[in-house]
Amino acid sequence: MPFPLESVDTRILGALQSDGRLTNQALSSEVGLSTSPCWRRVRQLEESGVIQSYTAVLDRRQIGLGVLAFIRVKIDSHSEAEAEEFSQDVLKLSEVVACYSIAGDADFLLQVVAADLDSYADFAMTIVRRLPRIKEMQTTFVLKEIKPFRGFPLDVAGR
């Protein structure tokens, strides 16, 4: 069950998605609450799991990760045990920044970063390709990030 959000909660979440470093005083001013109720609402959102963590958004190119790719993976079997084993193997790979179990003609979608094409090729061929039970993999390279993920759209949540 989704956590029931009030309009003030949505304003708090929007402000924190834009700037997770806001002080409680600045946040309360921005959302139109006094500091104590604002702090209590933030704590409630954290404790309920709506707010899972606070992070910094990095520019991958500035830290030397010039390649962004998506790998569609099909595995041999569709058993729950094999899918779980594949998932556990993927969790160990730092180059994989996101992994999704998907419907359609593939079983998993991996979002991968690498320094350059040679590094990506080495990772794909010596690490990913050798994971147990991979039947097929297909890479799609990102040529340009048009709209990278920067937060969830709160105006469409709960419709």
GROMACS .gro file of N, CA and C in nm:
model
  477
    1MET      N    1   0.084  -0.119   0.000
    1MET     CA    2   0.000   0.000   0.000
    1MET      C    3   0.088   0.124   0.000
    2PRO      N    4   0.062   0.218  -0.089
    2PRO     CA    5   0.138   0.343  -0.087
    2PRO      C    6   0.108   0.423   0.041
    3PHE      N    7   0.207   0.497   0.083
    3PHE     CA    8   0.191   0.585   0.198
    3PHE      C    9   0.099   0.700   0.158
    4PRO      N   10  -0.003   0.729   0.238
    4PRO     CA   11  -0.096   0.837   0.200
    4PRO      C   12  -0.028   0.974   0.212
    5LEU      N   13  -0.011   1.042   0.100
    5LEU     CA   14   0.056   1.172   0.097
    5LEU      C   15  -0.046   1.285   0.099
    6GLU      N   16  -0.021   1.381   0.185
    6GLU     CA   17  -0.099   1.504   0.184
    6GLU      C   18  -0.024   1.605   0.097
    7SER      N   19  -0.091   1.715   0.062
    7SER     CA   20  -0.027   1.812  -0.028
    7SER      C   21   0.102   1.869   0.031
    8VAL      N   22   0.108   1.886   0.161
    8VAL     CA   23   0.230   1.937   0.223
    8VAL      C   24   0.344   1.835   0.212
    9ASP      N   25   0.309   1.706   0.219
    9ASP     CA   26   0.410   1.602   0.202
    9ASP      C   27   0.468   1.608   0.061
   10THR      N   28   0.381   1.628  -0.037
   10THR     CA   29   0.425   1.638  -0.176
   10THR      C   30   0.516   1.759  -0.195
   11ARG      N   31   0.483   1.870  -0.130
   11ARG     CA   32   0.570   1.989  -0.139
   11ARG      C   33   0.706   1.962  -0.075
   12ILE      N   34   0.705   1.893   0.038
   12ILE     CA   35   0.831   1.858   0.106
   12ILE      C   36   0.915   1.767   0.017
   13LEU      N   37   0.853   1.665  -0.040
   13LEU     CA   38   0.926   1.572  -0.125
   13LEU      C   39   0.982   1.641  -0.249
   14GLY      N   40   0.904   1.729  -0.308
   14GLY     CA   41   0.951   1.803  -0.425
   14GLY      C   42   1.071   1.890  -0.392
   15ALA      N   43   1.063   1.959  -0.278
   15ALA     CA   44   1.175   2.045  -0.238
   15ALA      C   45   1.300   1.963  -0.208
   16LEU      N   46   1.283   1.848  -0.141
   16LEU     CA   47   1.399   1.766  -0.107
   16LEU      C   48   1.457   1.694  -0.230
   17GLN      N   49   1.372   1.660  -0.328
   17GLN     CA   50   1.426   1.603  -0.451
   17GLN      C   51   1.508   1.706  -0.527
   18SER      N   52   1.469   1.832  -0.518
   18SER     CA   53   1.544   1.939  -0.585
   18SER      C   54   1.673   1.972  -0.512
   19ASP      N   55   1.667   1.968  -0.379
   19ASP     CA   56   1.785   2.001  -0.299
   19ASP      C   57   1.778   1.926  -0.166
   20GLY      N   58   1.844   1.811  -0.161
   20GLY     CA   59   1.843   1.729  -0.040
   20GLY      C   60   1.923   1.787   0.075
   21ARG      N   61   1.993   1.898   0.050
   21ARG     CA   62   2.073   1.960   0.155
   21ARG      C   63   2.001   2.074   0.227
   22LEU      N   64   1.874   2.094   0.193
   22LEU     CA   65   1.799   2.202   0.260
   22LEU      C   66   1.797   2.181   0.410
   23THR      N   67   1.820   2.287   0.484
   23THR     CA   68   1.804   2.279   0.628
   23THR      C   69   1.656   2.271   0.659
   24ASN      N   70   1.622   2.225   0.776
   24ASN     CA   71   1.481   2.218   0.814
   24ASN      C   72   1.418   2.357   0.810
   25GLN      N   73   1.493   2.458   0.849
   25GLN     CA   74   1.441   2.594   0.848
   25GLN      C   75   1.410   2.640   0.705
   26ALA      N   76   1.503   2.617   0.613
   26ALA     CA   77   1.480   2.655   0.473
   26ALA      C   78   1.367   2.573   0.413
   27LEU      N   79   1.361   2.445   0.445
   27LEU     CA   80   1.255   2.359   0.393
   27LEU      C   81   1.119   2.404   0.446
   28SER      N   82   1.111   2.430   0.573
   28SER     CA   83   0.982   2.472   0.631
   28SER      C   84   0.936   2.603   0.569
   29SER      N   85   1.028   2.693   0.543
   29SER     CA   86   0.993   2.820   0.479
   29SER      C   87   0.944   2.796   0.336
   30GLU      N   88   1.010   2.707   0.265
   30GLU     CA   89   0.974   2.679   0.126
   30GLU      C   90   0.837   2.613   0.112
   31VAL      N   91   0.801   2.527   0.208
   31VAL     CA   92   0.675   2.454   0.197
   31VAL      C   93   0.562   2.517   0.278
   32GLY      N   94   0.592   2.621   0.352
   32GLY     CA   95   0.488   2.693   0.424
   32GLY      C   96   0.444   2.629   0.555
   33LEU      N   97   0.539   2.569   0.626
   33LEU     CA   98   0.512   2.511   0.758
   33LEU      C   99   0.608   2.571   0.859
   34SER      N  100   0.571   2.568   0.986
   34SER     CA  101   0.669   2.605   1.088
   34SER      C  102   0.768   2.490   1.103
   35THR      N  103   0.882   2.517   1.166
   35THR     CA  104   0.992   2.420   1.166
   35THR      C  105   0.959   2.288   1.235
   36SER      N  106   0.891   2.292   1.349
   36SER     CA  107   0.862   2.167   1.421
   36SER      C  108   0.771   2.073   1.343
   37PRO      N  109   0.656   2.119   1.292
   37PRO     CA  110   0.573   2.028   1.212
   37PRO      C  111   0.644   1.980   1.085
   38CYS      N  112   0.725   2.064   1.025
   38CYS     CA  113   0.799   2.025   0.905
   38CYS      C  114   0.897   1.913   0.939
   39TRP      N  115   0.970   1.928   1.049
   39TRP     CA  116   1.065   1.826   1.091
   39TRP      C  117   0.993   1.695   1.120
   40ARG      N  118   0.876   1.701   1.186
   40ARG     CA  119   0.799   1.580   1.216
   40ARG      C  120   0.753   1.510   1.089
   41ARG      N  121   0.709   1.587   0.991
   41ARG     CA  122   0.664   1.527   0.864
   41ARG      C  123   0.779   1.462   0.790
   42VAL      N  124   0.894   1.527   0.789
   42VAL     CA  125   1.011   1.469   0.723
   42VAL      C  126   1.048   1.338   0.793
   43ARG      N  127   1.051   1.338   0.923
   43ARG     CA  128   1.083   1.216   1.000
   43ARG      C  129   0.982   1.105   0.969
   44GLN      N  130   0.854   1.141   0.958
   44GLN     CA  131   0.751   1.043   0.926
   44GLN      C  132   0.773   0.986   0.785
   45LEU      N  133   0.809   1.072   0.691
   45LEU     CA  134   0.836   1.027   0.554
   45LEU      C  135   0.960   0.936   0.549
   46GLU      N  136   1.059   0.966   0.632
   46GLU     CA  137   1.178   0.881   0.639
   46GLU      C  138   1.145   0.746   0.703
   47GLU      N  139   1.075   0.749   0.816
   47GLU     CA  140   1.044   0.626   0.888
   47GLU      C  141   0.950   0.534   0.811
   48SER      N  142   0.863   0.592   0.730
   48SER     CA  143   0.770   0.511   0.650
   48SER      C  144   0.836   0.453   0.526
   49GLY      N  145   0.957   0.501   0.492
   49GLY     CA  146   1.027   0.450   0.376
   49GLY      C  147   1.000   0.528   0.249
   50VAL      N  148   0.918   0.633   0.254
   50VAL     CA  149   0.896   0.716   0.136
   50VAL      C  150   1.029   0.783   0.098
   51ILE      N  151   1.096   0.842   0.195
   51ILE     CA  152   1.232   0.893   0.175
   51ILE      C  153   1.326   0.782   0.217
   52GLN      N  154   1.400   0.730   0.120
   52GLN     CA  155   1.489   0.618   0.149
   52GLN      C  156   1.630   0.661   0.184
   53SER      N  157   1.678   0.770   0.124
   53SER     CA  158   1.812   0.819   0.154
   53SER      C  159   1.831   0.956   0.093
   54TYR      N  160   1.945   1.016   0.122
   54TYR     CA  161   1.983   1.144   0.064
   54TYR      C  162   2.115   1.122  -0.009
   55THR      N  163   2.123   1.169  -0.133
   55THR     CA  164   2.245   1.148  -0.210
   55THR      C  165   2.281   1.273  -0.288
   56ALA      N  166   2.402   1.274  -0.341
   56ALA     CA  167   2.446   1.379  -0.432
   56ALA      C  168   2.435   1.325  -0.574
   57VAL      N  169   2.391   1.406  -0.667
   57VAL     CA  170   2.384   1.367  -0.808
   57VAL      C  171   2.515   1.407  -0.873
   58LEU      N  172   2.585   1.309  -0.930
   58LEU     CA  173   2.716   1.333  -0.990
   58LEU      C  174   2.705   1.336  -1.141
   59ASP      N  175   2.792   1.411  -1.204
   59ASP     CA  176   2.804   1.411  -1.350
   59ASP      C  177   2.900   1.299  -1.385
   60ARG      N  178   2.848   1.192  -1.443
   60ARG     CA  179   2.931   1.073  -1.470
   60ARG      C  180   3.051   1.105  -1.558
   61ARG      N  181   3.036   1.196  -1.653
   61ARG     CA  182   3.148   1.230  -1.742
   61ARG      C  183   3.259   1.300  -1.664
   62GLN      N  184   3.223   1.384  -1.568
   62GLN     CA  185   3.323   1.457  -1.489
   62GLN      C  186   3.404   1.364  -1.399
   63ILE      N  187   3.350   1.247  -1.369
   63ILE     CA  188   3.424   1.152  -1.286
   63ILE      C  189   3.484   1.038  -1.369
   64GLY      N  190   3.486   1.057  -1.502
   64GLY     CA  191   3.555   0.963  -1.589
   64GLY      C  192   3.473   0.846  -1.639
   65LEU      N  193   3.341   0.857  -1.637
   65LEU     CA  194   3.255   0.749  -1.688
   65LEU      C  195   3.188   0.798  -1.815
   66GLY      N  196   3.259   0.789  -1.926
   66GLY     CA  197   3.212   0.844  -2.052
   66GLY      C  198   3.109   0.761  -2.126
   67VAL      N  199   3.096   0.635  -2.090
   67VAL     CA  200   3.003   0.546  -2.160
   67VAL      C  201   2.886   0.510  -2.068
   68LEU      N  202   2.766   0.525  -2.124
   68LEU     CA  203   2.643   0.482  -2.057
   68LEU      C  204   2.573   0.389  -2.154
   69ALA      N  205   2.540   0.270  -2.108
   69ALA     CA  206   2.478   0.171  -2.196
   69ALA      C  207   2.370   0.095  -2.120
   70PHE      N  208   2.281   0.036  -2.198
   70PHE     CA  209   2.179  -0.052  -2.143
   70PHE      C  210   2.201  -0.190  -2.206
   71ILE      N  211   2.198  -0.292  -2.122
   71ILE     CA  212   2.213  -0.429  -2.170
   71ILE      C  213   2.084  -0.504  -2.142
   72ARG      N  214   2.023  -0.556  -2.247
   72ARG     CA  215   1.905  -0.642  -2.234
   72ARG      C  216   1.957  -0.785  -2.225
   73VAL      N  217   1.915  -0.856  -2.122
   73VAL     CA  218   1.965  -0.991  -2.098
   73VAL      C  219   1.849  -1.090  -2.096
   74LYS      N  220   1.869  -1.201  -2.170
   74LYS     CA  221   1.779  -1.316  -2.160
   74LYS      C  222   1.855  -1.426  -2.089
   75ILE      N  223   1.788  -1.491  -1.996
   75ILE     CA  224   1.851  -1.604  -1.928
   75ILE      C  225   1.789  -1.734  -1.979
   76ASP      N  226   1.860  -1.846  -1.956
   76ASP     CA  227   1.818  -1.976  -2.008
   76ASP      C  228   1.682  -2.020  -1.955
   77SER      N  229   1.663  -2.004  -1.827
   77SER     CA  230   1.543  -2.055  -1.763
   77SER      C  231   1.466  -1.941  -1.700
   78HIS      N  232   1.340  -1.958  -1.685
   78HIS     CA  233   1.259  -1.856  -1.620
   78HIS      C  234   1.218  -1.899  -1.479
   79SER      N  235   1.296  -1.988  -1.423
   79SER     CA  236   1.264  -2.030  -1.286
   79SER      C  237   1.299  -1.917  -1.190
   80GLU      N  238   1.227  -1.913  -1.083
   80GLU     CA  239   1.249  -1.809  -0.982
   80GLU      C  240   1.389  -1.819  -0.922
   81ALA      N  241   1.436  -1.941  -0.902
   81ALA     CA  242   1.569  -1.961  -0.843
   81ALA      C  243   1.679  -1.907  -0.934
   82GLU      N  244   1.670  -1.934  -1.064
   82GLU     CA  245   1.773  -1.886  -1.155
   82GLU      C  246   1.768  -1.734  -1.171
   83ALA      N  247   1.649  -1.678  -1.174
   83ALA     CA  248   1.636  -1.532  -1.181
   83ALA      C  249   1.695  -1.468  -1.056
   84GLU      N  250   1.672  -1.527  -0.941
   84GLU     CA  251   1.727  -1.475  -0.816
   84GLU      C  252   1.879  -1.487  -0.815
   85GLU      N  253   1.931  -1.598  -0.865
   85GLU     CA  254   2.077  -1.615  -0.869
   85GLU      C  255   2.141  -1.512  -0.962
   86PHE      N  256   2.079  -1.489  -1.077
   86PHE     CA  257   2.130  -1.387  -1.169
   86PHE      C  258   2.127  -1.250  -1.100
   87SER      N  259   2.018  -1.219  -1.034
   87SER     CA  260   2.005  -1.091  -0.963
   87SER      C  261   2.115  -1.074  -0.860
   88GLN      N  262   2.144  -1.178  -0.784
   88GLN     CA  263   2.249  -1.171  -0.683
   88GLN      C  264   2.387  -1.150  -0.746
   89ASP      N  265   2.411  -1.213  -0.861
   89ASP     CA  266   2.538  -1.193  -0.931
   89ASP      C  267   2.552  -1.048  -0.978
   90VAL      N  268   2.444  -0.992  -1.031
   90VAL     CA  269   2.446  -0.855  -1.083
   90VAL      C  270   2.469  -0.753  -0.971
   91LEU      N  271   2.415  -0.780  -0.853
   91LEU     CA  272   2.433  -0.688  -0.739
   91LEU      C  273   2.580  -0.667  -0.705
   92LYS      N  274   2.664  -0.760  -0.740
   92LYS     CA  275   2.808  -0.753  -0.709
   92LYS      C  276   2.887  -0.670  -0.810
   93LEU      N  277   2.824  -0.629  -0.920
   93LEU     CA  278   2.896  -0.560  -1.027
   93LEU      C  279   2.881  -0.409  -1.014
   94SER      N  280   2.987  -0.340  -0.978
   94SER     CA  281   2.978  -0.195  -0.956
   94SER      C  282   2.950  -0.118  -1.085
   95GLU      N  283   2.987  -0.173  -1.200
   95GLU     CA  284   2.958  -0.105  -1.327
   95GLU      C  285   2.809  -0.101  -1.358
   96VAL      N  286   2.733  -0.192  -1.300
   96VAL     CA  287   2.588  -0.194  -1.318
   96VAL      C  288   2.527  -0.099  -1.216
   97VAL      N  289   2.476   0.015  -1.263
   97VAL     CA  290   2.423   0.116  -1.172
   97VAL      C  291   2.274   0.100  -1.147
   98ALA      N  292   2.206   0.021  -1.231
   98ALA     CA  293   2.065  -0.012  -1.209
   98ALA      C  294   2.036  -0.141  -1.283
   99CYS      N  295   1.944  -0.220  -1.229
   99CYS     CA  296   1.903  -0.346  -1.292
   99CYS      C  297   1.755  -0.364  -1.267
  100TYR      N  298   1.685  -0.403  -1.373
  100TYR     CA  299   1.541  -0.421  -1.365
  100TYR      C  300   1.503  -0.556  -1.423
  101SER      N  301   1.413  -0.626  -1.358
  101SER     CA  302   1.350  -0.744  -1.415
  101SER      C  303   1.237  -0.691  -1.501
  102ILE      N  304   1.232  -0.731  -1.629
  102ILE     CA  305   1.137  -0.669  -1.721
  102ILE      C  306   1.049  -0.773  -1.790
  103ALA      N  307   0.938  -0.726  -1.844
  103ALA     CA  308   0.850  -0.808  -1.927
  103ALA      C  309   0.887  -0.784  -2.073
  104GLY      N  310   0.855  -0.880  -2.156
  104GLY     CA  311   0.883  -0.863  -2.299
  104GLY      C  312   0.981  -0.966  -2.348
  105ASP      N  313   1.061  -0.929  -2.447
  105ASP     CA  314   1.149  -1.025  -2.511
  105ASP      C  315   1.283  -1.043  -2.439
  106ALA      N  316   1.302  -0.978  -2.326
  106ALA     CA  317   1.421  -0.998  -2.244
  106ALA      C  318   1.376  -1.016  -2.099
  107ASP      N  319   1.467  -1.062  -2.017
  107ASP     CA  320   1.434  -1.086  -1.877
  107ASP      C  321   1.482  -0.975  -1.785
  108PHE      N  322   1.596  -0.914  -1.820
  108PHE     CA  323   1.655  -0.811  -1.736
  108PHE      C  324   1.705  -0.696  -1.822
  109LEU      N  325   1.704  -0.577  -1.765
  109LEU     CA  326   1.762  -0.459  -1.828
  109LEU      C  327   1.864  -0.402  -1.730
  110LEU      N  328   1.990  -0.397  -1.773
  110LEU     CA  329   2.098  -0.346  -1.690
  110LEU      C  330   2.141  -0.210  -1.742
  111GLN      N  331   2.156  -0.115  -1.654
  111GLN     CA  332   2.213   0.015  -1.689
  111GLN      C  333   2.358   0.012  -1.641
  112VAL      N  334   2.449   0.038  -1.735
  112VAL     CA  335   2.592   0.016  -1.711
  112VAL      C  336   2.671   0.142  -1.746
  113VAL      N  337   2.775   0.170  -1.669
  113VAL     CA  338   2.868   0.278  -1.700
  113VAL      C  339   3.008   0.222  -1.713
  114ALA      N  340   3.088   0.291  -1.795
  114ALA     CA  341   3.228   0.252  -1.813
  114ALA      C  342   3.307   0.376  -1.853
  115ALA      N  343   3.438   0.369  -1.837
  115ALA     CA  344   3.524   0.483  -1.870
  115ALA      C  345   3.522   0.512  -2.019
  116ASP      N  346   3.529   0.407  -2.100
  116ASP     CA  347   3.534   0.424  -2.246
  116ASP      C  348   3.484   0.296  -2.311
  117LEU      N  349   3.482   0.294  -2.445
  117LEU     CA  350   3.430   0.177  -2.516
  117LEU      C  351   3.514   0.052  -2.492
  118ASP      N  352   3.645   0.068  -2.485
  118ASP     CA  353   3.730  -0.049  -2.459
  118ASP      C  354   3.700  -0.108  -2.321
  119SER      N  355   3.683  -0.022  -2.222
  119SER     CA  356   3.651  -0.070  -2.087
  119SER      C  357   3.514  -0.138  -2.086
  120TYR      N  358   3.420  -0.079  -2.158
  120TYR     CA  359   3.287  -0.141  -2.166
  120TYR      C  360   3.296  -0.279  -2.232
  121ALA      N  361   3.366  -0.287  -2.345
  121ALA     CA  362   3.379  -0.414  -2.417
  121ALA      C  363   3.441  -0.521  -2.327
  122ASP      N  364   3.543  -0.483  -2.253
  122ASP     CA  365   3.608  -0.578  -2.162
  122ASP      C  366   3.510  -0.624  -2.055
  123PHE      N  367   3.436  -0.532  -1.996
  123PHE     CA  368   3.337  -0.566  -1.893
  123PHE      C  369   3.229  -0.657  -1.951
  124ALA      N  370   3.174  -0.620  -2.066
  124ALA     CA  371   3.064  -0.696  -2.125
  124ALA      C  372   3.108  -0.838  -2.162
  125MET      N  373   3.226  -0.850  -2.220
  125MET     CA  374   3.269  -0.981  -2.271
  125MET      C  375   3.332  -1.071  -2.165
  126THR      N  376   3.401  -1.012  -2.067
  126THR     CA  377   3.467  -1.097  -1.969
  126THR      C  378   3.389  -1.113  -1.839
  127ILE      N  379   3.296  -1.023  -1.813
  127ILE     CA  380   3.221  -1.032  -1.688
  127ILE      C  381   3.074  -1.070  -1.716
  128VAL      N  382   3.004  -0.984  -1.786
  128VAL     CA  383   2.860  -1.007  -1.805
  128VAL      C  384   2.835  -1.133  -1.887
  129ARG      N  385   2.902  -1.145  -2.000
  129ARG     CA  386   2.881  -1.261  -2.089
  129ARG      C  387   2.906  -1.393  -2.018
  130ARG      N  388   2.992  -1.392  -1.918
  130ARG     CA  389   3.028  -1.515  -1.847
  130ARG      C  390   2.943  -1.543  -1.724
  131LEU      N  391   2.845  -1.458  -1.697
  131LEU     CA  392   2.754  -1.489  -1.586
  131LEU      C  393   2.678  -1.617  -1.622
  132PRO      N  394   2.653  -1.702  -1.522
  132PRO     CA  395   2.585  -1.828  -1.552
  132PRO      C  396   2.444  -1.805  -1.609
  133ARG      N  397   2.405  -1.892  -1.699
  133ARG     CA  398   2.270  -1.899  -1.754
  133ARG      C  399   2.232  -1.785  -1.848
  134ILE      N  400   2.327  -1.706  -1.896
  134ILE     CA  401   2.291  -1.602  -1.993
  134ILE      C  402   2.273  -1.668  -2.129
  135LYS      N  403   2.156  -1.649  -2.184
  135LYS     CA  404   2.125  -1.704  -2.316
  135LYS      C  405   2.160  -1.604  -2.426
  136GLU      N  406   2.130  -1.476  -2.398
  136GLU     CA  407   2.152  -1.372  -2.499
  136GLU      C  408   2.164  -1.238  -2.430
  137MET      N  409   2.246  -1.151  -2.488
  137MET     CA  410   2.254  -1.014  -2.439
  137MET      C  411   2.268  -0.919  -2.556
  138GLN      N  412   2.209  -0.801  -2.540
  138GLN     CA  413   2.213  -0.701  -2.646
  138GLN      C  414   2.238  -0.566  -2.582
  139THR      N  415   2.335  -0.491  -2.634
  139THR     CA  416   2.372  -0.361  -2.579
  139THR      C  417   2.315  -0.249  -2.663
  140THR      N  418   2.265  -0.146  -2.594
  140THR     CA  419   2.225  -0.021  -2.657
  140THR      C  420   2.307   0.089  -2.591
  141PHE      N  421   2.382   0.163  -2.672
  141PHE     CA  422   2.464   0.272  -2.619
  141PHE      C  423   2.387   0.402  -2.620
  142VAL      N  424   2.402   0.479  -2.515
  142VAL     CA  425   2.342   0.612  -2.506
  142VAL      C  426   2.433   0.709  -2.580
  143LEU      N  427   2.379   0.776  -2.679
  143LEU     CA  428   2.457   0.875  -2.754
  143LEU      C  429   2.451   1.011  -2.686
  144LYS      N  430   2.336   1.043  -2.630
  144LYS     CA  431   2.317   1.172  -2.563
  144LYS      C  432   2.207   1.156  -2.459
  145GLU      N  433   2.233   1.204  -2.340
  145GLU     CA  434   2.131   1.202  -2.236
  145GLU      C  435   2.040   1.323  -2.256
  146ILE      N  436   1.916   1.297  -2.291
  146ILE     CA  437   1.821   1.404  -2.313
  146ILE      C  438   1.757   1.447  -2.181
  147LYS      N  439   1.716   1.349  -2.102
  147LYS     CA  440   1.652   1.377  -1.973
  147LYS      C  441   1.696   1.269  -1.873
  148PRO      N  442   1.811   1.287  -1.811
  148PRO     CA  443   1.854   1.188  -1.712
  148PRO      C  444   1.762   1.192  -1.590
  149PHE      N  445   1.759   1.082  -1.517
  149PHE     CA  446   1.674   1.073  -1.398
  149PHE      C  447   1.717   1.176  -1.294
  150ARG      N  448   1.624   1.256  -1.249
  150ARG     CA  449   1.650   1.357  -1.146
  150ARG      C  450   1.547   1.355  -1.034
  151GLY      N  451   1.459   1.258  -1.037
  151GLY     CA  452   1.358   1.249  -0.933
  151GLY      C  453   1.225   1.208  -0.993
  152PHE      N  454   1.136   1.165  -0.906
  152PHE     CA  455   1.006   1.117  -0.950
  152PHE      C  456   0.908   1.232  -0.968
  153PRO      N  457   0.816   1.220  -1.067
  153PRO     CA  458   0.717   1.326  -1.091
  153PRO      C  459   0.605   1.318  -0.988
  154LEU      N  460   0.608   1.408  -0.894
  154LEU     CA  461   0.510   1.405  -0.786
  154LEU      C  462   0.372   1.450  -0.832
  155ASP      N  463   0.364   1.520  -0.945
  155ASP     CA  464   0.234   1.567  -0.994
  155ASP      C  465   0.154   1.453  -1.057
  156VAL      N  466   0.216   1.340  -1.088
  156VAL     CA  467   0.142   1.227  -1.143
  156VAL      C  468   0.131   1.111  -1.045
  157ALA      N  469   0.195   1.121  -0.929
  157ALA     CA  470   0.191   1.016  -0.829
  157ALA      C  471   0.051   1.001  -0.773
  158GLY      N  472   0.008   0.876  -0.761
  158GLY     CA  473  -0.120   0.847  -0.696
  158GLY      C  474  -0.244   0.876  -0.779
  159ARG      N  475  -0.228   0.902  -0.908
  159ARG     CA  476  -0.346   0.925  -0.992
  159ARG      C  477  -0.428   0.802  -1.006
   0.00000   0.00000   0.00000
